[in-house]
PDB file of C-alpha atoms in Angstrom:
ATOM      1  CA  MET A   1      37.127  21.708 -20.628  1.00 91.00           C
ATOM      2  CA  ALA A   2      34.462  23.372 -22.979  1.00 92.00           C
ATOM      3  CA  LEU A   3      35.583  21.142 -25.874  1.00 92.00           C
ATOM      4  CA  TRP A   4      35.430  18.030 -23.590  1.00 91.00           C
ATOM      5  CA  ARG A   5      31.820  18.974 -22.463  1.00 91.00           C
ATOM      6  CA  GLN A   6      30.856  19.522 -26.075  1.00 91.00           C
ATOM      7  CA  GLN A   7      32.265  16.048 -26.960  1.00 89.00           C
ATOM      8  CA  VAL A   8      30.474  14.320 -24.103  1.00 92.00           C
ATOM      9  CA  CYS A   9      27.215  16.085 -25.217  1.00 92.00           C
ATOM     10  CA  ALA A  10      27.804  14.950 -28.742  1.00 92.00           C
ATOM     11  CA  MET A  11      28.494  11.275 -27.738  1.00 88.00           C
ATOM     12  CA  THR A  12      25.393  11.344 -25.441  1.00 90.00           C
ATOM     13  CA  ARG A  13      23.303  12.230 -28.276  1.00 91.00           C
ATOM     14  CA  VAL A  14      24.877   9.629 -30.610  1.00 88.00           C
ATOM     15  CA  ARG A  15      24.396   6.897 -28.035  1.00 84.00           C
ATOM     16  CA  PHE A  16      20.730   7.763 -27.400  1.00 84.00           C
ATOM     17  CA  LEU A  17      20.138   7.962 -31.291  1.00 85.00           C
ATOM     18  CA  LYS A  18      21.918   4.529 -31.701  1.00 81.00           C
ATOM     19  CA  LEU A  19      19.611   2.933 -29.010  1.00 77.00           C
ATOM     20  CA  LYS A  20      16.532   4.559 -30.742  1.00 76.00           C
ATOM     21  CA  HIS A  21      17.289   3.365 -34.198  1.00 76.00           C
ATOM     22  CA  GLU A  22      18.861   0.048 -33.304  1.00 70.00           C
ATOM     23  CA  GLY A  23      15.802  -1.608 -31.775  1.00 69.00           C
ATOM     24  CA  LYS A  24      17.566  -5.052 -31.732  1.00 71.00           C
ATOM     25  CA  VAL A  25      19.708  -4.110 -28.747  1.00 67.00           C
ATOM     26  CA  LEU A  26      16.935  -2.348 -26.898  1.00 70.00           C
ATOM     27  CA  ARG A  27      14.482  -5.222 -27.501  1.00 76.00           C
ATOM     28  CA  SER A  28      17.064  -7.705 -26.123  1.00 73.00           C
ATOM     29  CA  ILE A  29      17.491  -5.561 -23.105  1.00 71.00           C
ATOM     30  CA  LEU A  30      13.749  -5.394 -22.423  1.00 75.00           C
ATOM     31  CA  LEU A  31      13.261  -9.034 -23.265  1.00 78.00           C
ATOM     32  CA  PHE A  32      15.990 -10.019 -20.660  1.00 73.00           C
ATOM     33  CA  PHE A  33      14.365  -7.649 -18.170  1.00 72.00           C
ATOM     34  CA  GLY A  34      10.767  -9.141 -18.841  1.00 76.00           C
ATOM     35  CA  ILE A  35      12.017 -12.656 -18.437  1.00 75.00           C
ATOM     36  CA  PHE A  36      13.354 -11.882 -14.853  1.00 73.00           C
ATOM     37  CA  ILE A  37      10.718  -9.460 -13.657  1.00 76.00           C
ATOM     38  CA  LEU A  38       7.717 -11.692 -14.613  1.00 79.00           C
ATOM     39  CA  PRO A  39       8.146 -14.310 -11.863  1.00 76.00           C
ATOM     40  CA  MET A  40       8.481 -11.376  -9.201  1.00 75.00           C
ATOM     41  CA  LEU A  41       5.387  -9.659 -10.774  1.00 80.00           C
ATOM     42  CA  ILE A  42       3.464 -12.852 -10.511  1.00 82.00           C
ATOM     43  CA  ALA A  43       4.396 -13.280  -7.009  1.00 76.00           C
ATOM     44  CA  PHE A  44       3.623  -9.889  -6.033  1.00 79.00           C
ATOM     45  CA  ILE A  45       0.092 -10.010  -7.695  1.00 84.00           C
ATOM     46  CA  VAL A  46      -0.509 -13.190  -5.926  1.00 80.00           C
ATOM     47  CA  LEU A  47       0.278 -11.856  -2.512  1.00 75.00           C
ATOM     48  CA  ARG A  48      -1.864  -8.793  -3.066  1.00 77.00           C
ATOM     49  CA  LEU A  49      -4.717 -10.912  -4.088  1.00 78.00           C
ATOM     50  CA  TRP A  50      -4.216 -13.041  -0.840  1.00 72.00           C
ATOM     51  CA  ASP A  51      -4.160  -9.894   1.397  1.00 69.00           C
ATOM     52  CA  VAL A  52      -7.343  -8.490  -0.250  1.00 69.00           C
ATOM     53  CA  SER A  53      -9.235 -11.830   0.011  1.00 68.00           C
ATOM     54  CA  SER A  54      -7.971 -12.583   3.567  1.00 66.00           C
ATOM     55  CA  ASN A  55      -8.372  -9.170   5.054  1.00 71.00           C
ATOM     56  CA  TRP A  56     -11.481  -7.081   5.167  1.00 76.00           C
ATOM     57  CA  GLU A  57     -12.641  -3.915   6.960  1.00 79.00           C
ATOM     58  CA  ILE A  58     -15.091  -4.208   9.770  1.00 81.00           C
ATOM     59  CA  THR A  59     -17.601  -1.373   9.530  1.00 80.00           C
ATOM     60  CA  SER A  60     -20.517  -0.408  11.856  1.00 81.00           C
ATOM     61  CA  SER A  61     -22.894  -0.529   9.018  1.00 77.00           C
ATOM     62  CA  SER A  62     -22.763  -4.288   9.049  1.00 74.00           C
ATOM     63  CA  TYR A  63     -24.127  -4.376  12.602  1.00 77.00           C
ATOM     64  CA  PHE A  64     -25.920  -1.197  13.137  1.00 81.00           C
ATOM     65  CA  LEU A  65     -28.442   0.828  11.038  1.00 73.00           C
ATOM     66  CA  PRO A  66     -27.151   3.792   9.246  1.00 69.00           C
ATOM     67  CA  THR A  67     -28.906   7.205   9.436  1.00 57.00           C
ATOM     68  CA  LYS A  68     -30.038   6.888   5.801  1.00 55.00           C
ATOM     69  CA  GLU A  69     -31.310   3.343   5.111  1.00 55.00           C
ATOM     70  CA  LYS A  70     -31.112  -0.239   6.310  1.00 53.00           C
ATOM     71  CA  THR A  71     -28.163  -2.087   4.698  1.00 51.00           C
ATOM     72  CA  GLN A  72     -28.621  -5.550   6.022  1.00 53.00           C
ATOM     73  CA  ASN A  73     -31.536  -7.439   7.639  1.00 59.00           C
ATOM     74  CA  LYS A  74     -29.641  -8.292  10.742  1.00 68.00           C
ATOM     75  CA  SER A  75     -28.783  -4.784  11.392  1.00 75.00           C
ATOM     76  CA  THR A  76     -30.229  -3.036  14.541  1.00 79.00           C
ATOM     77  CA  ASN A  77     -29.994   0.247  16.194  1.00 81.00           C
ATOM     78  CA  LEU A  78     -27.258   0.851  18.535  1.00 86.00           C
ATOM     79  CA  LEU A  79     -28.513   0.918  22.004  1.00 87.00           C
ATOM     80  CA  ILE A  80     -27.341   3.641  24.402  1.00 88.00           C
ATOM     81  CA  PHE A  81     -27.960   3.175  28.122  1.00 87.00           C
ATOM     82  CA  ASN A  82     -28.009   6.695  29.726  1.00 87.00           C
ATOM     83  CA  ASP A  83     -27.277   6.177  33.423  1.00 85.00           C
ATOM     84  CA  THR A  84     -25.736   9.640  33.867  1.00 84.00           C
ATOM     85  CA  GLY A  85     -28.902  11.427  35.092  1.00 81.00           C
ATOM     86  CA  SER A  86     -28.328  14.214  32.498  1.00 85.00           C
ATOM     87  CA  GLU A  87     -28.493  14.679  28.780  1.00 85.00           C
ATOM     88  CA  ILE A  88     -25.740  13.568  26.403  1.00 87.00           C
ATOM     89  CA  GLU A  89     -26.452  15.359  23.278  1.00 88.00           C
ATOM     90  CA  ASP A  90     -22.824  15.818  22.382  1.00 90.00           C
ATOM     91  CA  PHE A  91     -22.336  11.996  22.503  1.00 89.00           C
ATOM     92  CA  ILE A  92     -25.323  11.230  20.529  1.00 89.00           C
ATOM     93  CA  ALA A  93     -24.240  14.010  17.850  1.00 89.00           C
ATOM     94  CA  ALA A  94     -20.869  12.442  17.533  1.00 90.00           C
ATOM     95  CA  LEU A  95     -22.484   9.144  17.096  1.00 88.00           C
ATOM     96  CA  LYS A  96     -24.691  10.479  14.427  1.00 86.00           C
ATOM     97  CA  THR A  97     -21.535  11.802  12.408  1.00 86.00           C
ATOM     98  CA  GLN A  98     -20.484   8.130  11.953  1.00 86.00           C
ATOM     99  CA  ASN A  99     -23.757   7.448  10.183  1.00 84.00           C
ATOM    100  CA  ILE A 100     -25.235   5.590  13.064  1.00 84.00           C
ATOM    101  CA  ILE A 101     -28.772   5.701  14.475  1.00 79.00           C
ATOM    102  CA  PRO A 102     -28.656   5.601  18.354  1.00 84.00           C
ATOM    103  CA  GLU A 103     -31.616   4.347  20.518  1.00 84.00           C
ATOM    104  CA  ILE A 104     -31.626   5.954  23.861  1.00 84.00           C
ATOM    105  CA  THR A 105     -33.091   4.167  26.826  1.00 82.00           C
ATOM    106  CA  LEU A 106     -33.069   4.907  30.593  1.00 77.00           C
ATOM    107  CA  GLU A 107     -33.974   1.462  31.542  1.00 72.00           C
ATOM    108  CA  LYS A 108     -32.149  -0.006  34.482  1.00 66.00           C
ATOM    109  CA  ASN A 109     -32.722  -3.634  33.830  1.00 66.00           C
ATOM    110  CA  ILE A 110     -30.684  -4.545  30.963  1.00 67.00           C
ATOM    111  CA  THR A 111     -32.218  -8.006  30.446  1.00 66.00           C
ATOM    112  CA  SER A 112     -35.519  -6.522  29.652  1.00 54.00           C
ATOM    113  CA  ILE A 113     -34.454  -4.542  26.546  1.00 58.00           C
ATOM    114  CA  PRO A 114     -35.298  -6.098  23.279  1.00 61.00           C
ATOM    115  CA  MET A 115     -32.631  -7.855  21.332  1.00 74.00           C
ATOM    116  CA  HIS A 116     -29.839  -5.727  20.005  1.00 81.00           C
ATOM    117  CA  ASN A 117     -26.693  -6.345  18.126  1.00 84.00           C
ATOM    118  CA  GLY A 118     -24.798  -4.252  20.798  1.00 86.00           C
ATOM    119  CA  ALA A 119     -25.032  -1.483  23.264  1.00 88.00           C
ATOM    120  CA  ILE A 120     -23.004   1.167  25.091  1.00 89.00           C
ATOM    121  CA  LYS A 121     -23.717   2.003  28.652  1.00 89.00           C
ATOM    122  CA  ILE A 122     -22.675   5.443  29.859  1.00 89.00           C
ATOM    123  CA  SER A 123     -22.618   6.205  33.765  1.00 88.00           C
ATOM    124  CA  LEU A 124     -21.274   8.815  35.994  1.00 86.00           C
ATOM    125  CA  GLU A 125     -18.966   7.933  38.717  1.00 85.00           C
ATOM    126  CA  GLY A 126     -18.000  10.937  40.548  1.00 83.00           C
ATOM    127  CA  LYS A 127     -16.821  13.512  37.921  1.00 84.00           C
ATOM    128  CA  SER A 128     -15.747  10.806  35.447  1.00 88.00           C
ATOM    129  CA  TYR A 129     -17.711   8.961  32.822  1.00 88.00           C
ATOM    130  CA  ARG A 130     -17.611   5.401  32.524  1.00 91.00           C
ATOM    131  CA  TYR A 131     -18.412   3.633  29.253  1.00 91.00           C
ATOM    132  CA  THR A 132     -19.332  -0.218  29.188  1.00 90.00           C
ATOM    133  CA  VAL A 133     -19.711  -1.973  25.871  1.00 89.00           C
ATOM    134  CA  MET A 134     -22.158  -4.937  25.586  1.00 88.00           C
ATOM    135  CA  CYS A 135     -22.794  -7.251  22.677  1.00 86.00           C
ATOM    136  CA  SER A 136     -25.270  -9.892  21.795  1.00 81.00           C
ATOM    137  CA  ALA A 137     -24.020 -13.495  21.601  1.00 77.00           C
ATOM    138  CA  GLU A 138     -24.742 -13.882  17.790  1.00 78.00           C
ATOM    139  CA  PRO A 139     -22.795 -11.004  16.081  1.00 79.00           C
ATOM    140  CA  ILE A 140     -19.190 -11.811  15.290  1.00 81.00           C
ATOM    141  CA  ASN A 141     -16.479  -9.054  15.870  1.00 83.00           C
ATOM    142  CA  CYS A 142     -19.080  -7.000  17.719  1.00 85.00           C
ATOM    143  CA  PHE A 143     -16.739  -5.970  20.515  1.00 89.00           C
ATOM    144  CA  PRO A 144     -14.056  -4.496  18.087  1.00 90.00           C
ATOM    145  CA  VAL A 145     -16.859  -2.597  16.278  1.00 90.00           C
ATOM    146  CA  LEU A 146     -18.211  -0.991  19.492  1.00 91.00           C
ATOM    147  CA  VAL A 147     -14.629  -0.100  20.752  1.00 92.00           C
ATOM    148  CA  ASN A 148     -14.027   1.518  17.360  1.00 92.00           C
ATOM    149  CA  ILE A 149     -17.291   3.347  17.356  1.00 92.00           C
ATOM    150  CA  LEU A 150     -16.550   4.587  20.944  1.00 92.00           C
ATOM    151  CA  SER A 151     -13.046   5.578  19.906  1.00 93.00           C
ATOM    152  CA  ASN A 152     -14.153   7.442  16.943  1.00 92.00           C
ATOM    153  CA  THR A 153     -16.994   9.158  19.232  1.00 92.00           C
ATOM    154  CA  PHE A 154     -14.179  10.337  21.355  1.00 92.00           C
ATOM    155  CA  LEU A 155     -12.362  11.676  18.340  1.00 92.00           C
ATOM    156  CA  ARG A 156     -15.437  13.704  17.302  1.00 90.00           C
ATOM    157  CA  LEU A 157     -15.843  15.146  20.912  1.00 89.00           C
ATOM    158  CA  PHE A 158     -12.475  16.364  20.664  1.00 90.00           C
ATOM    159  CA  ASN A 159     -13.102  18.111  17.391  1.00 89.00           C
ATOM    160  CA  SER A 160     -10.690  15.687  15.459  1.00 88.00           C
ATOM    161  CA  THR A 161     -11.239  14.839  11.751  1.00 85.00           C
ATOM    162  CA  ALA A 162      -9.014  11.612  12.052  1.00 89.00           C
ATOM    163  CA  ARG A 163     -10.819   8.212  12.151  1.00 89.00           C
ATOM    164  CA  PHE A 164      -9.890   4.675  13.489  1.00 90.00           C
ATOM    165  CA  ARG A 165     -10.442   1.651  11.212  1.00 89.00           C
ATOM    166  CA  VAL A 166     -10.571  -2.027  12.024  1.00 87.00           C
ATOM    167  CA  TRP A 167      -9.643  -4.959   9.877  1.00 83.00           C
ATOM    168  CA  SER A 168     -10.271  -8.678  10.398  1.00 80.00           C
ATOM    169  CA  VAL A 169      -7.638 -11.211   9.382  1.00 74.00           C
ATOM    170  CA  PRO A 170      -9.404 -14.577   9.968  1.00 69.00           C
ATOM    171  CA  PHE A 171      -6.907 -16.686   7.789  1.00 64.00           C
ATOM    172  CA  TYR A 172      -3.736 -15.266   9.472  1.00 59.00           C
ATOM    173  CA  SER A 173      -1.090 -17.769   9.654  1.00 56.00           C
ATOM    174  CA  THR A 174       2.321 -17.603  11.554  1.00 56.00           C
ATOM    175  CA  GLU A 175       3.986 -19.043   8.357  1.00 53.00           C
ATOM    176  CA  TYR A 176       2.768 -16.162   6.455  1.00 57.00           C
ATOM    177  CA  PRO A 177       5.522 -13.493   7.594  1.00 60.00           C
ATOM    178  CA  GLU A 178       8.283 -16.245   6.904  1.00 65.00           C
ATOM    179  CA  THR A 179       6.875 -16.723   3.340  1.00 66.00           C
ATOM    180  CA  LYS A 180       7.080 -13.046   2.777  1.00 69.00           C
ATOM    181  CA  ASN A 181      10.614 -12.951   3.967  1.00 74.00           C
ATOM    182  CA  GLU A 182      11.419 -15.920   1.730  1.00 77.00           C
ATOM    183  CA  LEU A 183       9.927 -14.100  -1.293  1.00 73.00           C
ATOM    184  CA  PHE A 184      12.011 -11.096  -0.502  1.00 76.00           C
ATOM    185  CA  PHE A 185      15.260 -12.889  -0.541  1.00 81.00           C
ATOM    186  CA  ILE A 186      14.244 -14.618  -3.896  1.00 77.00           C
ATOM    187  CA  CYS A 187      13.481 -11.342  -5.336  1.00 75.00           C
ATOM    188  CA  LEU A 188      16.714  -9.831  -4.130  1.00 79.00           C
ATOM    189  CA  THR A 189      18.479 -12.779  -5.728  1.00 81.00           C
ATOM    190  CA  TYR A 190      16.532 -12.203  -8.934  1.00 74.00           C
ATOM    191  CA  MET A 191      17.652  -8.495  -8.825  1.00 76.00           C
ATOM    192  CA  LEU A 192      21.271  -9.225  -8.485  1.00 80.00           C
ATOM    193  CA  ILE A 193      21.228 -11.868 -11.284  1.00 77.00           C
ATOM    194  CA  LEU A 194      19.325  -9.199 -13.475  1.00 73.00           C
ATOM    195  CA  ALA A 195      21.991  -6.408 -12.403  1.00 74.00           C
ATOM    196  CA  ALA A 196      24.836  -8.826 -13.448  1.00 76.00           C
ATOM    197  CA  GLY A 197      23.108  -9.910 -16.742  1.00 71.00           C
ATOM    198  CA  LEU A 198      22.271  -6.313 -18.095  1.00 71.00           C
ATOM    199  CA  PRO A 199      25.912  -4.767 -18.466  1.00 75.00           C
ATOM    200  CA  PRO A 200      26.937  -7.229 -21.258  1.00 75.00           C
ATOM    201  CA  HIS A 201      23.849  -6.062 -23.450  1.00 69.00           C
ATOM    202  CA  PHE A 202      25.111  -2.430 -23.001  1.00 70.00           C
ATOM    203  CA  ALA A 203      28.583  -3.411 -24.017  1.00 74.00           C
ATOM    204  CA  VAL A 204      27.464  -4.903 -27.480  1.00 72.00           C
ATOM    205  CA  SER A 205      27.214  -1.390 -28.814  1.00 69.00           C
ATOM    206  CA  SER A 206      30.791  -0.487 -27.756  1.00 72.00           C
ATOM    207  CA  MET A 207      32.079  -3.830 -29.182  1.00 76.00           C
ATOM    208  CA  GLU A 208      30.372  -2.953 -32.622  1.00 74.00           C
ATOM    209  CA  ASP A 209      32.114   0.541 -32.566  1.00 74.00           C
ATOM    210  CA  TYR A 210      35.339  -1.297 -31.870  1.00 75.00           C
ATOM    211  CA  LYS A 211      34.852  -3.754 -34.796  1.00 78.00           C
ATOM    212  CA  LEU A 212      33.914  -0.979 -37.192  1.00 77.00           C
ATOM    213  CA  GLN A 213      36.985   1.010 -35.862  1.00 81.00           C
ATOM    214  CA  ALA A 214      34.519   3.957 -35.402  1.00 79.00           C
ATOM    215  CA  ARG A 215      36.121   4.751 -31.927  1.00 76.00           C
ATOM    216  CA  ALA A 216      39.462   4.855 -33.586  1.00 80.00           C
ATOM    217  CA  GLN A 217      38.257   7.170 -36.264  1.00 82.00           C
ATOM    218  CA  LEU A 218      36.842   9.456 -33.640  1.00 82.00           C
ATOM    219  CA  ARG A 219      39.856   9.472 -31.681  1.00 81.00           C
ATOM    220  CA  LEU A 220      41.824  10.585 -34.819  1.00 82.00           C
ATOM    221  CA  ALA A 221      39.378  13.302 -35.208  1.00 83.00           C
ATOM    222  CA  GLY A 222      40.247  14.597 -31.700  1.00 87.00           C
ATOM    223  CA  LEU A 223      37.798  12.954 -29.543  1.00 87.00           C
ATOM    224  CA  PHE A 224      38.893  12.469 -25.966  1.00 88.00           C
ATOM    225  CA  PRO A 225      38.753   8.851 -24.802  1.00 87.00           C
ATOM    226  CA  SER A 226      37.088  10.033 -21.579  1.00 89.00           C
ATOM    227  CA  ALA A 227      34.461  11.939 -23.472  1.00 88.00           C
ATOM    228  CA  TYR A 228      33.505   8.953 -25.450  1.00 85.00           C
ATOM    229  CA  TRP A 229      32.934   6.715 -22.227  1.00 86.00           C
ATOM    230  CA  CYS A 230      31.416   9.534 -20.225  1.00 90.00           C
ATOM    231  CA  GLY A 231      29.069  10.032 -23.167  1.00 87.00           C
ATOM    232  CA  GLN A 232      28.042   6.523 -23.251  1.00 85.00           C
ATOM    233  CA  ALA A 233      27.696   6.262 -19.574  1.00 88.00           C
ATOM    234  CA  LEU A 234      25.205   9.275 -19.412  1.00 90.00           C
ATOM    235  CA  VAL A 235      22.764   7.074 -21.317  1.00 86.00           C
ATOM    236  CA  ASP A 236      23.637   3.582 -20.161  1.00 84.00           C
ATOM    237  CA  VAL A 237      23.805   4.115 -16.488  1.00 86.00           C
ATOM    238  CA  PRO A 238      20.470   5.923 -16.113  1.00 87.00           C
ATOM    239  CA  LEU A 239      18.769   3.241 -18.288  1.00 80.00           C
ATOM    240  CA  PHE A 240      20.446   0.542 -16.380  1.00 78.00           C
ATOM    241  CA  TRP A 241      19.320   1.787 -12.932  1.00 80.00           C
ATOM    242  CA  THR A 242      15.913   2.556 -14.309  1.00 78.00           C
ATOM    243  CA  LEU A 243      15.530  -1.012 -15.359  1.00 73.00           C
TER     244      LEU A 243
END
């Protein structure tokens, strides 16, 4: 067994050196691999670009003024109606951690409040707080933003460092998942063809050894046939699965 292991290691080193010095076989393998992987790579890039262009994250800074500076002309302060009869410092502090400037009012008549993009009304019913979100008619996706702000505020009140995020998918199509499934099966077919086409390229080196009678000379020198093939496989199999 010690001799067999030594022969396997020797054949592995010989096989590796042959691939390293005979660039012809290695170049043909990489070319074959590149031809089949290029369409899948292009399809993957196109899908990623489509996802990036069709989906965008909705943030509160697009609707409400951040604590540092104004980012958009249409941004306004987030209006907070305090109908609890007490102070809500914890709630306001949790809002400020989200980089939002709240504007607190005790006004009962909501219609008399100047125009704002959105507002949150906090009222007390028994021992429970009730939160009502209100939006102006113009801002798009205002309700998801306010619900997201409210959810993140609750997380801060419970001392959580997690954060909810919201994305908009305005160009979502019901045919898009089917397209992705079809692309997956196409890629799977490509991979099967690739897996079937690579072994002959690895077999070229063994055929050259057979023509040069190198394998026969090694056997006459005492090389085990299994050591010859195992040494080849230790290089070819990892390279095959890597590709």
